[in-house]
Coordinates of N, CA and C in Angstrom, one line a residue:
M1139 N 2.6 10.8 58.7 CA 2.7 11.3 57.3 C 4.0 10.9 56.7
K1140 N 5.1 10.9 57.5 CA 6.4 10.5 57.0 C 6.4 9.0 56.6
L1141 N 5.7 8.2 57.4 CA 5.6 6.8 57.0 C 4.8 6.6 55.7
F1142 N 3.8 7.4 55.6 CA 2.9 7.4 54.3 C 3.8 7.7 53.1
V1143 N 4.6 8.8 53.3 CA 5.4 9.2 52.1 C 6.4 8.1 51.8
I1144 N 7.0 7.5 52.8 CA 8.0 6.4 52.5 C 7.3 5.2 51.8
L1145 N 6.1 4.8 52.3 CA 5.4 3.7 51.7 C 4.9 4.0 50.3
F1146 N 4.5 5.3 50.1 CA 4.1 5.7 48.7 C 5.3 5.7 47.8
A1147 N 6.4 6.1 48.2 CA 7.6 6.1 47.4 C 8.0 4.7 47.1
C1148 N 7.9 3.8 48.1 CA 8.3 2.4 47.8 C 7.3 1.8 46.8
A1149 N 6.0 2.1 47.0 CA 5.0 1.5 46.1 C 5.2 2.0 44.7
L1150 N 5.6 3.3 44.5 CA 5.8 3.9 43.2 C 7.0 3.3 42.6
A1151 N 8.1 3.1 43.4 CA 9.3 2.4 42.8 C 9.0 1.0 42.4
I1152 N 8.2 0.3 43.1 CA 7.9 -1.1 42.8 C 7.1 -1.2 41.5
S1153 N 6.0 -0.3 41.5 CA 5.1 -0.3 40.3 C 5.8 0.1 39.1
S1154 N 6.7 1.1 39.2 CA 7.4 1.6 38.0 C 8.4 0.6 37.5
S1155 N 8.9 -0.3 38.3 CA 9.8 -1.4 37.9 C 9.1 -2.4 37.0
F1156 N 7.8 -2.4 37.1 CA 7.0 -3.3 36.2 C 6.4 -2.6 35.0
A1157 N 6.4 -1.3 35.0 CA 5.8 -0.5 34.0 C 6.8 -0.2 32.8
Y1158 N 6.3 -0.2 31.6 CA 7.1 0.2 30.5 C 6.3 0.6 29.3
D1159 N 6.9 1.4 28.5 CA 6.2 1.8 27.2 C 6.3 0.7 26.2
P1160 N 5.3 0.4 25.4 CA 5.4 -0.6 24.4 C 6.3 -0.1 23.3
S1161 N 7.0 -1.1 22.7 CA 8.0 -0.7 21.6 C 7.2 -0.2 20.4
P1162 N 7.7 0.8 19.7 CA 7.0 1.3 18.5 C 6.9 0.2 17.5
L1163 N 5.8 0.1 16.8 CA 5.6 -0.9 15.7 C 5.5 -0.2 14.3
Q1164 N 5.7 1.1 14.3 CA 5.8 1.8 13.0 C 6.7 3.1 13.3
D1165 N 7.0 3.8 12.2 CA 7.9 5.0 12.4 C 7.4 6.0 13.4
I1166 N 6.1 6.4 13.3 CA 5.5 7.4 14.1 C 4.1 7.0 14.5
C1167 N 3.6 7.4 15.7 CA 2.3 7.2 16.1 C 1.9 8.4 17.0
V1168 N 1.4 9.4 16.3 CA 1.1 10.7 17.0 C -0.3 10.6 17.7
A1169 N -0.3 11.0 19.0 CA -1.5 10.9 19.7 C -2.6 11.8 19.1
I1170 N -3.9 11.4 19.3 CA -5.0 12.2 18.7 C -6.1 12.2 19.7
A1171 N -6.8 13.4 19.8 CA -7.8 13.6 20.8 C -9.1 12.9 20.4
E1172 N -9.4 12.8 19.1 CA -10.7 12.2 18.6 C -10.4 10.9 18.0
P1173 N -10.8 9.8 18.6 CA -10.6 8.5 18.1 C -11.2 8.3 16.7
K1174 N -12.3 9.0 16.4 CA -12.9 8.8 15.1 C -12.0 9.2 14.0
N1175 N -11.0 10.1 14.3 CA -10.0 10.5 13.3 C -8.7 9.7 13.3
A1176 N -8.7 8.6 14.1 CA -7.5 7.8 14.2 C -7.4 6.9 13.0
V1177 N -6.2 6.5 12.6 CA -5.9 5.6 11.5 C -5.7 4.2 12.0
F1178 N -4.7 4.1 12.9 CA -4.5 2.8 13.5 C -3.8 2.9 14.9
V1179 N -3.8 1.8 15.6 CA -3.1 1.9 16.9 C -1.6 1.6 16.7
N1180 N -0.8 1.4 17.8 CA 0.6 1.1 17.6 C 0.7 -0.4 17.1
G1181 N 0.7 -0.5 15.8 CA 0.6 -1.8 15.2 C -0.6 -1.8 14.3
K1182 N -1.4 -2.9 14.4 CA -2.6 -3.0 13.5 C -3.8 -3.3 14.4
F1183 N -5.0 -2.9 13.9 CA -6.2 -3.3 14.6 C -6.3 -4.9 14.5
C1184 N -6.9 -5.5 15.6 CA -7.0 -6.9 15.6 C -8.4 -7.4 15.0
K1185 N -8.3 -8.4 14.2 CA -9.5 -9.0 13.6 C -10.2 -9.9 14.6
N1186 N -11.5 -9.9 14.6 CA -12.2 -10.8 15.5 C -11.7 -12.2 15.3
P1187 N -11.2 -12.9 16.4 CA -10.6 -14.2 16.3 C -11.5 -15.2 15.7
N1188 N -12.8 -15.0 15.9 CA -13.8 -16.0 15.3 C -13.9 -15.9 13.8
L1189 N -13.3 -14.8 13.2 CA -13.4 -14.6 11.8 C -12.1 -14.9 11.1
T1190 N -11.0 -15.3 11.8 CA -9.7 -15.6 11.2 C -9.8 -16.9 10.4
V1191 N -9.0 -16.9 9.3 CA -8.9 -18.0 8.4 C -7.4 -18.3 8.2
A1192 N -7.2 -19.5 7.6 CA -5.8 -19.9 7.4 C -5.0 -18.9 6.6
D1193 N -5.6 -18.3 5.7 CA -4.8 -17.4 4.8 C -4.3 -16.1 5.6
D1194 N -4.9 -15.9 6.7 CA -4.4 -14.8 7.6 C -3.0 -15.0 8.1
F1195 N -2.6 -16.3 8.0 CA -1.3 -16.7 8.5 C -0.3 -17.3 7.5
L1196 N -0.7 -17.0 6.2 CA 0.0 -17.6 5.1 C 0.6 -16.6 4.1
Y1197 N 1.8 -16.8 3.7 CA 2.5 -16.1 2.6 C 3.0 -17.1 1.6
Q1198 N 2.7 -17.0 0.3 CA 3.2 -17.9 -0.7 C 4.1 -17.2 -1.7
G1199 N 5.1 -17.9 -2.1 CA 6.0 -17.3 -3.2 C 7.4 -17.0 -2.8
L1200 N 7.8 -17.3 -1.5 CA 9.1 -16.9 -1.1 C 10.2 -17.8 -1.7
N1201 N 9.7 -18.9 -2.4 CA 10.6 -19.7 -3.2 C 11.0 -19.1 -4.5
M1202 N 10.3 -18.0 -4.9 CA 10.5 -17.4 -6.2 C 11.6 -16.3 -6.0
P1203 N 12.6 -16.3 -6.9 CA 13.7 -15.3 -6.8 C 13.1 -13.9 -7.1
G1204 N 13.7 -12.9 -6.4 CA 13.4 -11.5 -6.7 C 14.1 -11.0 -7.9
D1205 N 13.6 -9.9 -8.5 CA 14.2 -9.3 -9.7 C 15.4 -8.5 -9.3
T1206 N 16.6 -8.9 -9.6 CA 17.8 -8.2 -9.3 C 18.3 -7.3 -10.4
N1207 N 17.5 -7.1 -11.4 CA 17.9 -6.3 -12.6 C 17.7 -4.8 -12.2
N1208 N 18.6 -4.3 -11.4 CA 18.5 -2.9 -11.0 C 19.9 -2.4 -10.7
K1209 N 20.0 -1.1 -10.3 CA 21.4 -0.5 -10.1 C 22.1 -1.2 -9.0
L1210 N 21.4 -1.8 -8.0 CA 22.1 -2.4 -6.8 C 22.4 -3.9 -7.1
G1211 N 21.7 -4.5 -8.0 CA 21.9 -5.9 -8.2 C 21.3 -6.8 -7.1
S1212 N 20.3 -6.3 -6.4 CA 19.7 -7.1 -5.3 C 18.2 -6.8 -5.2
K1213 N 17.5 -7.7 -4.5 CA 16.1 -7.5 -4.3 C 15.7 -8.1 -3.0
V1214 N 15.1 -7.3 -2.1 CA 14.6 -7.9 -0.8 C 13.1 -8.1 -1.0
T1215 N 12.7 -9.3 -0.6 CA 11.2 -9.6 -0.6 C 10.8 -9.8 0.9
P1216 N 10.2 -8.8 1.4 CA 9.8 -8.8 2.9 C 8.6 -9.6 3.1
V1217 N 8.5 -10.2 4.3 CA 7.4 -10.9 4.8 C 7.1 -10.4 6.2
T1218 N 6.4 -9.3 6.3 CA 6.1 -8.6 7.5 C 4.6 -8.7 7.8
V1219 N 4.1 -8.0 8.8 CA 2.7 -8.0 9.1 C 1.9 -7.4 7.9
D1220 N 2.5 -6.7 7.0 CA 1.8 -6.2 5.8 C 1.5 -7.3 4.8
Q1221 N 2.4 -8.3 4.9 CA 2.1 -9.5 4.0 C 1.4 -10.6 4.7
I1222 N 1.6 -10.8 6.0 CA 0.9 -11.8 6.8 C 0.2 -11.1 7.9
P1223 N -1.1 -10.9 7.8 CA -1.8 -10.2 8.9 C -1.7 -10.9 10.3
G1224 N -1.5 -12.2 10.2 CA -1.4 -13.0 11.4 C -0.2 -12.8 12.2
L1225 N 0.8 -12.0 11.7 CA 2.0 -11.7 12.5 C 1.7 -10.6 13.5
N1226 N 0.6 -9.9 13.4 CA 0.3 -8.8 14.3 C 0.5 -9.2 15.7
T1227 N 1.2 -8.5 16.5 CA 1.6 -8.7 17.9 C 2.5 -9.8 18.2
L1228 N 3.0 -10.6 17.2 CA 3.8 -11.7 17.4 C 5.3 -11.4 17.5
G1229 N 5.7 -10.2 17.0 CA 7.1 -9.8 17.1 C 8.1 -10.4 16.2
I1230 N 7.7 -11.0 15.1 CA 8.7 -11.6 14.2 C 8.3 -11.3 12.7
S1231 N 9.3 -11.3 11.9 CA 9.0 -11.2 10.4 C 10.2 -11.9 9.7
A1232 N 10.1 -11.9 8.4 CA 11.2 -12.6 7.6 C 11.4 -11.8 6.3
A1233 N 12.4 -12.2 5.6 CA 12.7 -11.7 4.2 C 13.5 -12.6 3.4
R1234 N 13.4 -12.5 2.2 CA 14.3 -13.2 1.2 C 15.1 -12.1 0.5
I1235 N 16.4 -12.4 0.4 CA 17.3 -11.4 -0.3 C 18.0 -12.1 -1.4
D1236 N 17.8 -11.6 -2.6 CA 18.4 -12.2 -3.8 C 19.5 -11.2 -4.3
F1237 N 20.6 -11.8 -4.8 CA 21.7 -11.0 -5.2 C 22.2 -11.5 -6.6
A1238 N 22.3 -10.5 -7.6 CA 23.0 -10.8 -8.8 C 24.5 -10.9 -8.5
P1239 N 25.4 -11.4 -9.4 CA 26.8 -11.4 -9.1 C 27.3 -10.0 -8.8
Y1240 N 28.0 -9.8 -7.6 CA 28.5 -8.6 -7.1 C 27.4 -7.6 -6.7
G1241 N 26.2 -8.1 -6.5 CA 25.0 -7.3 -6.1 C 25.2 -6.9 -4.6
L1242 N 24.6 -5.8 -4.3 CA 24.7 -5.2 -3.0 C 23.4 -4.9 -2.3
N1243 N 23.2 -5.3 -1.1 CA 22.1 -4.8 -0.2 C 22.8 -3.7 0.6
P1244 N 22.5 -2.4 0.2 CA 23.4 -1.3 0.7 C 23.2 -1.0 2.2
P1245 N 24.2 -0.3 2.7 CA 24.1 0.1 4.2 C 22.7 0.6 4.6
H1246 N 22.2 0.0 5.6 CA 20.8 0.3 6.1 C 20.7 -0.1 7.5
T1247 N 19.6 0.3 8.2 CA 19.3 -0.1 9.5 C 17.9 -0.6 9.6
H1248 N 17.6 -1.4 10.6 CA 16.3 -1.7 11.0 C 16.0 -1.1 12.4
P1249 N 15.3 0.0 12.4 CA 15.1 0.7 13.7 C 14.4 -0.1 14.8
R1250 N 13.6 -1.1 14.4 CA 12.8 -1.8 15.4 C 13.1 -3.3 15.4
G1251 N 14.2 -3.8 14.9 CA 14.4 -5.2 14.9 C 15.9 -5.7 14.7
T1252 N 16.3 -6.7 15.5 CA 17.5 -7.4 15.2 C 17.3 -8.4 14.1
E1253 N 18.3 -8.6 13.3 CA 18.2 -9.5 12.1 C 19.2 -10.6 12.2
F1254 N 18.8 -11.8 11.9 CA 19.7 -12.9 11.7 C 19.6 -13.4 10.2
L1255 N 20.7 -13.6 9.6 CA 20.8 -13.9 8.2 C 21.3 -15.3 8.0
I1256 N 20.7 -16.1 7.1 CA 21.1 -17.4 6.8 C 21.4 -17.4 5.3
V1257 N 22.6 -17.8 4.9 CA 23.0 -17.8 3.5 C 22.7 -19.2 3.0
V1258 N 22.0 -19.3 1.9 CA 21.7 -20.6 1.3 C 22.3 -20.9 -0.1
E1259 N 22.8 -19.8 -0.7 CA 23.5 -19.9 -2.0 C 24.5 -18.7 -2.2
G1260 N 25.7 -19.1 -2.7 CA 26.6 -18.0 -2.9 C 27.5 -17.6 -1.7
E1261 N 28.3 -16.6 -1.9 CA 29.1 -16.1 -0.8 C 28.9 -14.6 -0.6
L1262 N 28.6 -14.2 0.6 CA 28.3 -12.8 0.9 C 29.4 -12.2 1.9
Y1263 N 29.8 -11.0 1.6 CA 30.6 -10.2 2.5 C 29.7 -9.3 3.2
V1264 N 29.5 -9.6 4.6 CA 28.5 -8.8 5.4 C 29.3 -8.1 6.5
G1265 N 28.6 -7.1 7.0 CA 29.1 -6.4 8.2 C 28.2 -5.4 8.8
F1266 N 28.5 -5.0 10.0 CA 27.8 -3.9 10.6 C 28.8 -3.0 11.4
V1267 N 28.3 -1.8 11.6 CA 29.2 -0.7 12.2 C 28.6 -0.5 13.6
L1268 N 29.5 -0.5 14.6 CA 29.1 -0.2 16.0 C 28.9 1.3 16.2
S1269 N 28.3 1.6 17.3 CA 28.0 3.0 17.6 C 29.2 3.9 17.8
N1270 N 28.9 5.2 17.9 CA 30.0 6.2 18.1 C 30.8 5.9 19.4
Q1271 N 30.0 5.4 20.5 CA 30.6 5.2 21.8 C 31.7 4.1 21.7
L1272 N 31.6 3.2 20.7 CA 32.5 2.1 20.5 C 33.4 2.4 19.3
G1273 N 33.5 3.7 18.9 CA 34.5 4.0 17.9 C 34.1 3.7 16.5
N1274 N 32.8 3.4 16.2 CA 32.3 3.0 14.9 C 33.1 1.8 14.3
R1275 N 33.4 0.9 15.2 CA 34.2 -0.3 14.7 C 33.4 -1.1 13.7
L1276 N 34.0 -1.6 12.7 CA 33.4 -2.4 11.6 C 33.6 -3.9 11.9
I1277 N 32.5 -4.6 12.0 CA 32.5 -6.1 12.2 C 32.1 -6.7 10.9
T1278 N 33.0 -7.5 10.3 CA 32.7 -8.1 9.0 C 33.0 -9.6 9.0
K1279 N 32.4 -10.3 8.0 CA 32.7 -11.7 7.8 C 32.2 -12.1 6.4
V1280 N 32.9 -13.0 5.7 CA 32.5 -13.6 4.5 C 31.7 -14.9 4.8
L1281 N 30.4 -14.9 4.4 CA 29.6 -16.0 4.7 C 29.4 -17.0 3.5
K1282 N 29.3 -18.2 3.8 CA 29.1 -19.3 2.8 C 27.8 -20.0 3.1
P1283 N 27.3 -20.8 2.2 CA 26.0 -21.5 2.4 C 26.0 -22.2 3.8
G1284 N 24.9 -22.0 4.5 CA 24.8 -22.6 5.8 C 25.2 -21.8 7.0
D1285 N 25.9 -20.7 6.7 CA 26.4 -19.8 7.7 C 25.2 -18.9 8.2
V1286 N 25.3 -18.5 9.5 CA 24.3 -17.6 10.1 C 25.0 -16.5 10.7
F1287 N 24.5 -15.2 10.5 CA 25.1 -14.0 11.0 C 24.0 -13.1 11.6
V1288 N 24.4 -12.4 12.7 CA 23.4 -11.6 13.4 C 23.8 -10.1 13.2
F1289 N 22.8 -9.3 12.9 CA 23.0 -7.8 12.9 C 22.1 -7.3 14.0
P1290 N 22.8 -6.7 15.1 CA 22.0 -6.2 16.2 C 21.1 -5.0 15.8
I1291 N 20.0 -4.9 16.6 CA 19.0 -3.9 16.3 C 19.7 -2.5 16.2
G1292 N 19.3 -1.7 15.2 CA 19.7 -0.4 15.0 C 21.1 -0.2 14.4
M1293 N 21.9 -1.2 14.2 CA 23.2 -1.1 13.7 C 23.2 -0.9 12.1
I1294 N 24.0 0.0 11.6 CA 24.1 0.1 10.1 C 24.8 -1.2 9.6
H1295 N 24.2 -1.9 8.6 CA 24.7 -3.1 8.1 C 24.5 -3.2 6.6
F1296 N 25.2 -4.2 6.0 CA 25.1 -4.4 4.6 C 25.5 -5.9 4.2
Q1297 N 25.2 -6.2 3.0 CA 25.6 -7.5 2.4 C 26.0 -7.3 1.0
L1298 N 27.1 -7.9 0.6 CA 27.6 -7.8 -0.8 C 27.9 -9.2 -1.3
N1299 N 27.4 -9.5 -2.5 CA 27.7 -10.8 -3.1 C 29.2 -10.7 -3.7
V1300 N 30.1 -11.4 -3.2 CA 31.5 -11.4 -3.7 C 31.8 -12.5 -4.7
G1301 N 30.7 -13.2 -5.1 CA 30.9 -14.3 -6.0 C 30.5 -13.9 -7.4
K1302 N 30.9 -14.8 -8.4 CA 30.5 -14.6 -9.8 C 29.2 -15.1 -10.2
S1303 N 28.5 -15.7 -9.2 CA 27.2 -16.3 -9.5 C 26.1 -15.7 -8.5
N1304 N 24.9 -16.0 -8.7 CA 23.8 -15.4 -7.9 C 24.0 -15.9 -6.4
A1305 N 23.4 -15.1 -5.5 CA 23.4 -15.5 -4.1 C 22.0 -15.3 -3.6
V1306 N 21.7 -16.1 -2.5 CA 20.4 -16.0 -1.9 C 20.6 -16.2 -0.4
A1307 N 19.9 -15.3 0.3 CA 19.9 -15.4 1.8 C 18.4 -15.2 2.3
F1308 N 18.2 -15.8 3.5 CA 16.9 -15.5 4.2 C 17.2 -14.9 5.5
A1309 N 16.3 -14.0 5.9 CA 16.5 -13.2 7.1 C 15.3 -13.4 8.0
G1310 N 15.6 -13.5 9.3 CA 14.5 -13.4 10.3 C 14.7 -12.1 11.2
L1311 N 13.6 -11.4 11.5 CA 13.8 -10.2 12.3 C 12.8 -10.2 13.5
S1312 N 13.3 -9.5 14.5 CA 12.6 -9.6 15.8 C 11.5 -8.5 15.9
S1313 N 10.8 -8.2 14.9 CA 9.6 -7.3 14.9 C 8.7 -7.7 13.8
Q1314 N 7.4 -7.4 14.0 CA 6.4 -7.6 13.0 C 6.6 -6.6 11.8
N1315 N 7.2 -5.5 12.2 CA 7.5 -4.4 11.2 C 8.8 -3.7 11.6
P1316 N 9.9 -4.4 11.2 CA 11.2 -3.9 11.7 C 11.6 -2.5 11.1
G1317 N 11.0 -2.2 9.9 CA 11.4 -0.9 9.2 C 12.7 -1.0 8.6
V1318 N 12.9 -0.2 7.6 CA 14.2 -0.1 6.9 C 14.6 1.3 6.6
I1319 N 15.8 1.7 7.0 CA 16.3 3.1 6.6 C 17.6 2.8 5.8
T1320 N 17.5 3.0 4.5 CA 18.7 2.9 3.7 C 19.4 4.2 3.8
I1321 N 20.7 4.2 4.2 CA 21.4 5.4 4.6 C 21.5 6.4 3.5
A1322 N 22.0 6.0 2.3 CA 22.1 6.9 1.2 C 20.8 7.5 0.8
N1323 N 19.8 6.7 0.7 CA 18.4 7.2 0.3 C 17.9 8.2 1.3
A1324 N 18.1 7.9 2.6 CA 17.6 8.8 3.7 C 18.4 10.1 3.7
V1325 N 19.7 10.1 3.5 CA 20.5 11.3 3.6 C 20.4 12.2 2.3
F1326 N 20.5 11.5 1.2 CA 20.6 12.3 -0.1 C 19.3 12.3 -0.9
G1327 N 18.4 11.4 -0.5 CA 17.1 11.3 -1.2 C 15.9 11.7 -0.4
A1328 N 16.2 12.4 0.8 CA 15.1 12.8 1.6 C 14.1 13.8 0.9
K1329 N 12.8 13.7 1.2 CA 11.8 14.6 0.6 C 11.1 15.4 1.7
P1330 N 11.2 16.7 1.7 CA 12.1 17.5 0.8 C 13.6 17.3 1.1
P1331 N 14.4 17.8 0.3 CA 15.9 17.5 0.5 C 16.4 18.2 1.8
I1332 N 17.4 17.6 2.4 CA 18.1 18.2 3.5 C 18.9 19.4 3.0
N1333 N 18.8 20.4 3.8 CA 19.6 21.6 3.4 C 21.0 21.3 3.1
P1334 N 21.6 21.7 1.9 CA 23.0 21.3 1.6 C 24.0 21.9 2.6
D1335 N 23.6 23.0 3.3 CA 24.6 23.5 4.3 C 24.8 22.5 5.4
V1336 N 23.8 21.7 5.7 CA 23.9 20.6 6.7 C 24.8 19.5 6.2
L1337 N 24.6 19.1 5.0 CA 25.4 18.0 4.5 C 26.8 18.4 4.1
T1338 N 27.1 19.6 3.6 CA 28.4 20.0 3.3 C 29.3 20.0 4.6
K1339 N 28.7 20.4 5.7 CA 29.5 20.5 6.9 C 29.6 19.1 7.5
A1340 N 28.6 18.3 7.4 CA 28.6 16.9 8.0 C 29.6 16.0 7.3
F1341 N 29.6 16.1 5.9 CA 30.5 15.2 5.1 C 31.8 15.9 4.7
Q1342 N 32.0 17.2 5.1 CA 33.2 17.9 4.8 C 33.6 17.9 3.3
V1343 N 32.6 18.2 2.5 CA 32.8 18.3 1.0 C 32.1 19.6 0.6
D1344 N 32.4 19.9 -0.7 CA 31.8 21.2 -1.2 C 30.4 20.9 -1.7
K1345 N 29.7 22.0 -2.0 CA 28.3 21.9 -2.3 C 28.1 21.2 -3.6
K1346 N 29.0 21.3 -4.5 CA 28.8 20.6 -5.8 C 28.7 19.1 -5.6
A1347 N 29.5 18.5 -4.7 CA 29.4 17.1 -4.4 C 28.0 16.7 -3.8
I1348 N 27.5 17.6 -2.9 CA 26.2 17.3 -2.3 C 25.1 17.5 -3.4
D1349 N 25.2 18.5 -4.2 CA 24.2 18.7 -5.3 C 24.1 17.5 -6.2
Y1350 N 25.3 17.0 -6.5 CA 25.4 15.8 -7.4 C 24.7 14.6 -6.8
L1351 N 25.0 14.4 -5.5 CA 24.4 13.2 -4.8 C 22.9 13.4 -4.6
Q1352 N 22.5 14.6 -4.3 CA 21.0 14.8 -4.2 C 20.3 14.7 -5.5
S1353 N 21.0 14.9 -6.6 CA 20.3 14.8 -7.9 C 20.1 13.4 -8.4
Q1354 N 20.8 12.4 -7.7 CA 20.7 11.0 -8.2 C 19.4 10.4 -7.9
F1355 N 19.0 9.4 -8.6 CA 17.9 8.6 -8.3 C 18.3 7.4 -7.4
W1356 N 17.8 7.5 -6.1 CA 18.2 6.5 -5.1 C 17.3 5.3 -5.1
Y1357 N 17.7 4.2 -5.7 CA 16.8 3.1 -5.9 C 16.6 2.4 -4.5
D1358 N 15.4 2.0 -4.3 CA 15.0 1.2 -3.1 C 14.8 -0.3 -3.5
N1359 N 15.6 -1.2 -3.0 CA 15.5 -2.6 -3.4 C 14.5 -3.4 -2.5
N1360 N 13.8 -2.7 -1.6 CA 12.8 -3.4 -0.8 C 11.4 -3.4 -1.5

C-alpha cells in the first residue's frame, strides 16, 4: 500500500506538471449546465475547415487613417478575431493607432496580451508602470519612426504624440482578443458607478472631486 501511495503521488505530480488551464480569451466565461443555453466557448466556435474561404483570413482598410477628431485626439483601429475570424486559436492580433498633434492613447491595460508597438510616423512619448511589488516604477521612452517598444502583458501603459504633426503606429498583440481596460473609463465611468466612498478613500480626495469625475463623458477611442 505504501508503495502504491508513493507511485500514485509521483504519477500525480508528473501529470500535473503537464496540465494547465487554457488562457482566457474573453473577459468572463461562466460555466453552464445546459449546453443548449451556451453562447460560446473560451474563444469562438470553429467553422468547418472545408467551408473556410480567403475572406475568413482577410482584413482590408488598415491603410486608412482613423478619425482623431475627439477629446483624446487619437483613434485605435483593432484587428482582432472579431475582425478576422481566421485568427481564432492563433494567439495574435494587431491594431493601427492614429494620433492628432498632441493626441493621447490614454493609460490602459491589455489583460490578455503583450503589445509591441512600431512607430511609422511622428514622435511618441510612451511608457508603462510596473507592479506594486516593483514600486510602480515608470518606464518611458520617446519613440521615432522605425522604433519598436514592448508593453508587457497587464501593465498600465500609454502613448502621447509629442509632435506638432500627426503620428501613426502599428501594434501587434499576443492574443486573438487581448482586451482593453482604459483606466479612467473603468474607474470613473463604470456602469453602475463605483460607490464614491470607495473612490474618495482610494484617491484621498473629497466627494465633490469624485462626483465631478463620475459625471464626465469618458470617451473610448477603440
